[in-house]
Short mmCIF file of C-alpha atoms in Angstrom, two decimals:
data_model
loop_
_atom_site.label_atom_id
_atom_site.label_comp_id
_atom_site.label_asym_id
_atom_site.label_seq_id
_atom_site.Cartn_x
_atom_site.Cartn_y
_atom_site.Cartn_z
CA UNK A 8 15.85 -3.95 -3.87
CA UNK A 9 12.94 -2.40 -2.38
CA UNK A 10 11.57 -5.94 -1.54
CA UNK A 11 14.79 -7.37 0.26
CA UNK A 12 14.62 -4.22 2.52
CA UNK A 13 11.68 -4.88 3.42
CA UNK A 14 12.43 -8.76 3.96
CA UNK A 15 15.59 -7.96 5.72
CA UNK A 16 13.69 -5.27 7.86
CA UNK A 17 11.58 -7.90 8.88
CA UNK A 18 13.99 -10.72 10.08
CA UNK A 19 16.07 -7.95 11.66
CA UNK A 20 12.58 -7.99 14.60
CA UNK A 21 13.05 -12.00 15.14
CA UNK A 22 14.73 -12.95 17.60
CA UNK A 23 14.56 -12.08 21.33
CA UNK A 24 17.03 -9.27 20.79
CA UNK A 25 16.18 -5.59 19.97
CA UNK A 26 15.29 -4.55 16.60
CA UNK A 27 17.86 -2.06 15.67
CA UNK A 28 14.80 0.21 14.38
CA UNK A 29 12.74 0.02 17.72
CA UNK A 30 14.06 3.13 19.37
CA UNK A 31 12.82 5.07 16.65
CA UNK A 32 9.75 3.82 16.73
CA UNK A 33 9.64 4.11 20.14
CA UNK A 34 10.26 7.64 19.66
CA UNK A 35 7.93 8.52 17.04
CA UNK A 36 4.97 6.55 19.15
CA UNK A 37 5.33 9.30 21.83
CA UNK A 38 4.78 11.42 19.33
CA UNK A 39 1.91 10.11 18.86
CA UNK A 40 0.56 10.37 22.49
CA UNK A 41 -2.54 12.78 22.26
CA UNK A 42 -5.97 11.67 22.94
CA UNK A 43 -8.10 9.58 20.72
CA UNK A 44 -10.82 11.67 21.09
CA UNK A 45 -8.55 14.72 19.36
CA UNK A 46 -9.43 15.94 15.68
CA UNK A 47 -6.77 14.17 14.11
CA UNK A 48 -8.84 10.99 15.45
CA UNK A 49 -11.36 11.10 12.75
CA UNK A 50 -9.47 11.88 9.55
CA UNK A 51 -6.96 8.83 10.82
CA UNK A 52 -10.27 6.97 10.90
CA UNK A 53 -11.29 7.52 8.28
CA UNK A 54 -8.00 6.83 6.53
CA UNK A 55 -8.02 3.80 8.33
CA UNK A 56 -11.28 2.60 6.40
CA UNK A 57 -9.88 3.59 3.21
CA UNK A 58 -7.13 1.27 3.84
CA UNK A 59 -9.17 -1.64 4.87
CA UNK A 60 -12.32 -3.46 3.23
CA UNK A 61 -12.41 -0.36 1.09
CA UNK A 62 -9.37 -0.27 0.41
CA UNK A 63 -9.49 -3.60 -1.51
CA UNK A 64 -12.86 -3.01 -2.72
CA UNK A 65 -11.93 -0.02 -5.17
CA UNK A 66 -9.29 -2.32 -7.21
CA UNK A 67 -12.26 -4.81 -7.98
CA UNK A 68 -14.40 -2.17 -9.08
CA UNK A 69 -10.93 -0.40 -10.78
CA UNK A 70 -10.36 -3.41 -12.53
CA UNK A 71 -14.51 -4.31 -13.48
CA UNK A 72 -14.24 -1.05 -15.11
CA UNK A 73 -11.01 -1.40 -16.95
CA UNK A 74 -12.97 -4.84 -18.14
CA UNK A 75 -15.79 -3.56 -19.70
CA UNK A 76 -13.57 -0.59 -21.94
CA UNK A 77 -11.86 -3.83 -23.04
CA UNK A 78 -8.51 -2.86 -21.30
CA UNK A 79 -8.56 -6.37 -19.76
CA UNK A 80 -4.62 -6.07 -19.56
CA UNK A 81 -4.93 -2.96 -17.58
CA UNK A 82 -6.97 -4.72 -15.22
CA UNK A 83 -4.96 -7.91 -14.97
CA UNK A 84 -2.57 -5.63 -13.65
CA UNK A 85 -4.08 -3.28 -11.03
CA UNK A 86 -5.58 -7.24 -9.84
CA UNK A 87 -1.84 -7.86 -9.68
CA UNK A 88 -0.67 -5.56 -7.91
CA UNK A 89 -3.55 -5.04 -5.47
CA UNK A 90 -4.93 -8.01 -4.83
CA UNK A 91 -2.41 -11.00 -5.34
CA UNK A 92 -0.10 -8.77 -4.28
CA UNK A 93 -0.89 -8.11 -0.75
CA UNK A 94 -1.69 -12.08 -0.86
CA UNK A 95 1.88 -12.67 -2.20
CA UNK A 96 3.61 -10.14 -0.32
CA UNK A 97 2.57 -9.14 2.58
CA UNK A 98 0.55 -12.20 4.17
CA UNK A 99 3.46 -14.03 4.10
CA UNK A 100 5.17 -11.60 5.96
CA UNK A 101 3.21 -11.08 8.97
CA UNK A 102 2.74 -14.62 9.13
CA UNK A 103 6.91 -14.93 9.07
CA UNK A 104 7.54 -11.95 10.98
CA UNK A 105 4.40 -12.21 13.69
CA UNK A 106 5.82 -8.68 15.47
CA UNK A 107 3.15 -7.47 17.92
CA UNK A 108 1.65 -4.62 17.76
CA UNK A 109 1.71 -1.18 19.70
CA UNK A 110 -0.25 -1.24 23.00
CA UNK A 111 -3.45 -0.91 23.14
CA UNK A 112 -4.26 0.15 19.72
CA UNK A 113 -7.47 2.86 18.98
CA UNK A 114 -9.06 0.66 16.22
CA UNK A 115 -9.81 -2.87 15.76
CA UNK A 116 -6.37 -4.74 14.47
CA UNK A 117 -5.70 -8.66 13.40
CA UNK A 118 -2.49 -10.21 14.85
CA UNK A 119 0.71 -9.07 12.75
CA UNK A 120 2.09 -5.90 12.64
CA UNK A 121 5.01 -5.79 10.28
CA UNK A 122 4.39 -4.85 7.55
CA UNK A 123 1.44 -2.36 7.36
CA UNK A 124 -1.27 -3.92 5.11
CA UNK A 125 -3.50 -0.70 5.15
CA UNK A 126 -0.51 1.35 3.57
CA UNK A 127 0.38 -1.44 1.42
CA UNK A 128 -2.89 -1.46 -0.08
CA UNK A 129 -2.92 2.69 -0.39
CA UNK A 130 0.56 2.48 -1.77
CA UNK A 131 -0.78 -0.27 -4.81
CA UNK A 132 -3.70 1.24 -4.98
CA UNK A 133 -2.60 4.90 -6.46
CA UNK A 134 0.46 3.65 -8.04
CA UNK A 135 -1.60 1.63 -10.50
CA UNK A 136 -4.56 4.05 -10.92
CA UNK A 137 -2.03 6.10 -12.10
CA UNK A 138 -0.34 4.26 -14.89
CA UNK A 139 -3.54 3.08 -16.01
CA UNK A 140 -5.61 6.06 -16.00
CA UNK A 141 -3.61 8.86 -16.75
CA UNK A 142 -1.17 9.75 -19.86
CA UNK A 143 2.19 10.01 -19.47
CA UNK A 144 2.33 13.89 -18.87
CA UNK A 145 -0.32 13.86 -16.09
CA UNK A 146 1.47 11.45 -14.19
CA UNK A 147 4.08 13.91 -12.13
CA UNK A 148 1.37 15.65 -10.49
CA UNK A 149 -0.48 12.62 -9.96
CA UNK A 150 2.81 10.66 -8.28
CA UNK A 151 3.18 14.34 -5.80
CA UNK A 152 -0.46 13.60 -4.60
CA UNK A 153 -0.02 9.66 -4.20
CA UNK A 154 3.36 10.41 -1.89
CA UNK A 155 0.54 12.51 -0.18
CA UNK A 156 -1.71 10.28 0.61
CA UNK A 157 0.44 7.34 1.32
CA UNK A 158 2.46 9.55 4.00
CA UNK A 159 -1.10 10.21 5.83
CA UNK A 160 -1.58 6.56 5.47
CA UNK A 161 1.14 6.23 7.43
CA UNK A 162 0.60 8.65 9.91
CA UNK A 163 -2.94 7.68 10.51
CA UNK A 164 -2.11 4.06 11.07
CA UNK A 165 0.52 5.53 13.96
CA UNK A 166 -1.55 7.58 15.33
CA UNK A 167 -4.22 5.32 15.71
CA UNK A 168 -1.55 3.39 17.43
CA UNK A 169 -2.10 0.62 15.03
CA UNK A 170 1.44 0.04 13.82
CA UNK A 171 4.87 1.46 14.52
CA UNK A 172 6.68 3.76 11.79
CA UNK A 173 8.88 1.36 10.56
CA UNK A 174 5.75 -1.17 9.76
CA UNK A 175 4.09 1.93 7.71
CA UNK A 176 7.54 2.29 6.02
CA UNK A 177 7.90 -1.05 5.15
CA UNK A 178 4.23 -1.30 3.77
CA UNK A 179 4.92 1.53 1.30
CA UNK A 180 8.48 0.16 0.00
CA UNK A 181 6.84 -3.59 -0.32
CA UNK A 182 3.91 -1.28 -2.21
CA UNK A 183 6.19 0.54 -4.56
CA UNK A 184 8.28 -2.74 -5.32
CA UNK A 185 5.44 -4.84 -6.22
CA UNK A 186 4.02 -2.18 -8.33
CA UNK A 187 7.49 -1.42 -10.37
CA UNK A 188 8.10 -4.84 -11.00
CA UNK A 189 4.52 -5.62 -12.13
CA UNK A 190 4.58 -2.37 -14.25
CA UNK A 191 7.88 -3.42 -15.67
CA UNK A 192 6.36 -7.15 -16.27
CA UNK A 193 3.21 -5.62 -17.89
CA UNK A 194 5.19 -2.54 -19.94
CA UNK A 195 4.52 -4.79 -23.45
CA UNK A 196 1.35 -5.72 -23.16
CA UNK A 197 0.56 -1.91 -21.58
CA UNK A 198 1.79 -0.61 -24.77
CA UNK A 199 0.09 -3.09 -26.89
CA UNK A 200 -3.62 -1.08 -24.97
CA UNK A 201 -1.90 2.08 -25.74
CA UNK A 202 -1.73 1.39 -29.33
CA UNK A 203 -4.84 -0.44 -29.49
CA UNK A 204 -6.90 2.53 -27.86
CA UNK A 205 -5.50 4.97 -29.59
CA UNK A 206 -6.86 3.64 -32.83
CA UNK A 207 -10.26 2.20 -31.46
CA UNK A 208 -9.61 -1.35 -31.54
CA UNK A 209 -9.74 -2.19 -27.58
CA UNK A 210 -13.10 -4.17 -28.20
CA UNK A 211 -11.97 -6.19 -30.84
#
């Protein structure tokens, strides 16, 4: 469901009419009308780099890990998710969508704002660390500080005037619905680790 709101938000900015959304965003981008040489400027930077190159450089080195403990299904997974999924997901729909970006935008951007690629990488990126790194009971403080960090995602790639609100918003739906129904496609073999780890047989 998550998915198809996010495809549906995206043909509902084709056309040469309004998108129904854009007055919002609109709204919230005068918001975001300080300076860029304010203090918010260099913790959205820096969030900004997390969410690029970085940003897909910690799943490879996520998943290398994963590797060599022999939890080769957990990293098939967080690959998934992180990787082919922003090459499934959301490629396709900036190529399909092709919505321009906010004016004159702080930090360097490619062509194709809808969705947001930066939070869509956040968004896979904690969701998966924490269903393969942390037990079961761990994982409700864990999901309070990914909602965190995907919400300054979002507001760093606004007010960097990268991307409007609804692009953010649609990155971190299309994030979450990858990673449920990838967690939901991996749950056997996920179990099968559990099992396996718990009685020392992951390198078998």
């Amino acid at each position: 469901m998550l998915l198809i709101s996010v495809l549906a938000m995206g043909l509902g900015t084709l056309g040469e009419g309004r998108a129904v959304f854009q007055g919002l965003d609109d709204q919230w981008m005068n918001l975001m009308s300080e300076s860029s040489s304010d203090a918010g400027t260099g913790l959205a930077r820096a969030l900004d780099r997390l969410g690029g190159p970085l940003g897909m450089i910690v799943p490879l080195i996520l998943a290398g890990c994963l590797t060599v403990y022999g939890r080769w299904r957990s990293s098939v997974f967080v690959l998934a998710a992180c990787v082919m999924g922003n090459i499934v997901v959301v490629l396709p729909l900036k190529w399909l969508v092709d919505r321009p970006r906010p004016p004159q935008p702080w930090v360097l951007v490619n062509d194709g704002s809808f969705p947001s690629g930066q939070v869509f990488t956040v968004t896979t990126l904690v969701l998966t660390a924490g269903v393969v790194l942390l037990p079961t009971v761990a994982r409700r403080c864990w999901w309070a500080l990914a909602v965190a960090l995907v919400i300054a995602m979002m507001w760093s790639r606004t007010w960097l005037h990268a991307q409007w609100l609804s692009d953010t918003v649609a990155g971190a739906a299309a994030g979450v619905g990858v990673v449920l129904l990838l967690w939901s496609a991996f749950a056997r073999l996920l179990r099968e680790e559990a099992v396996r780890a718990a009685s020392g047989r992951l390198l078998d």
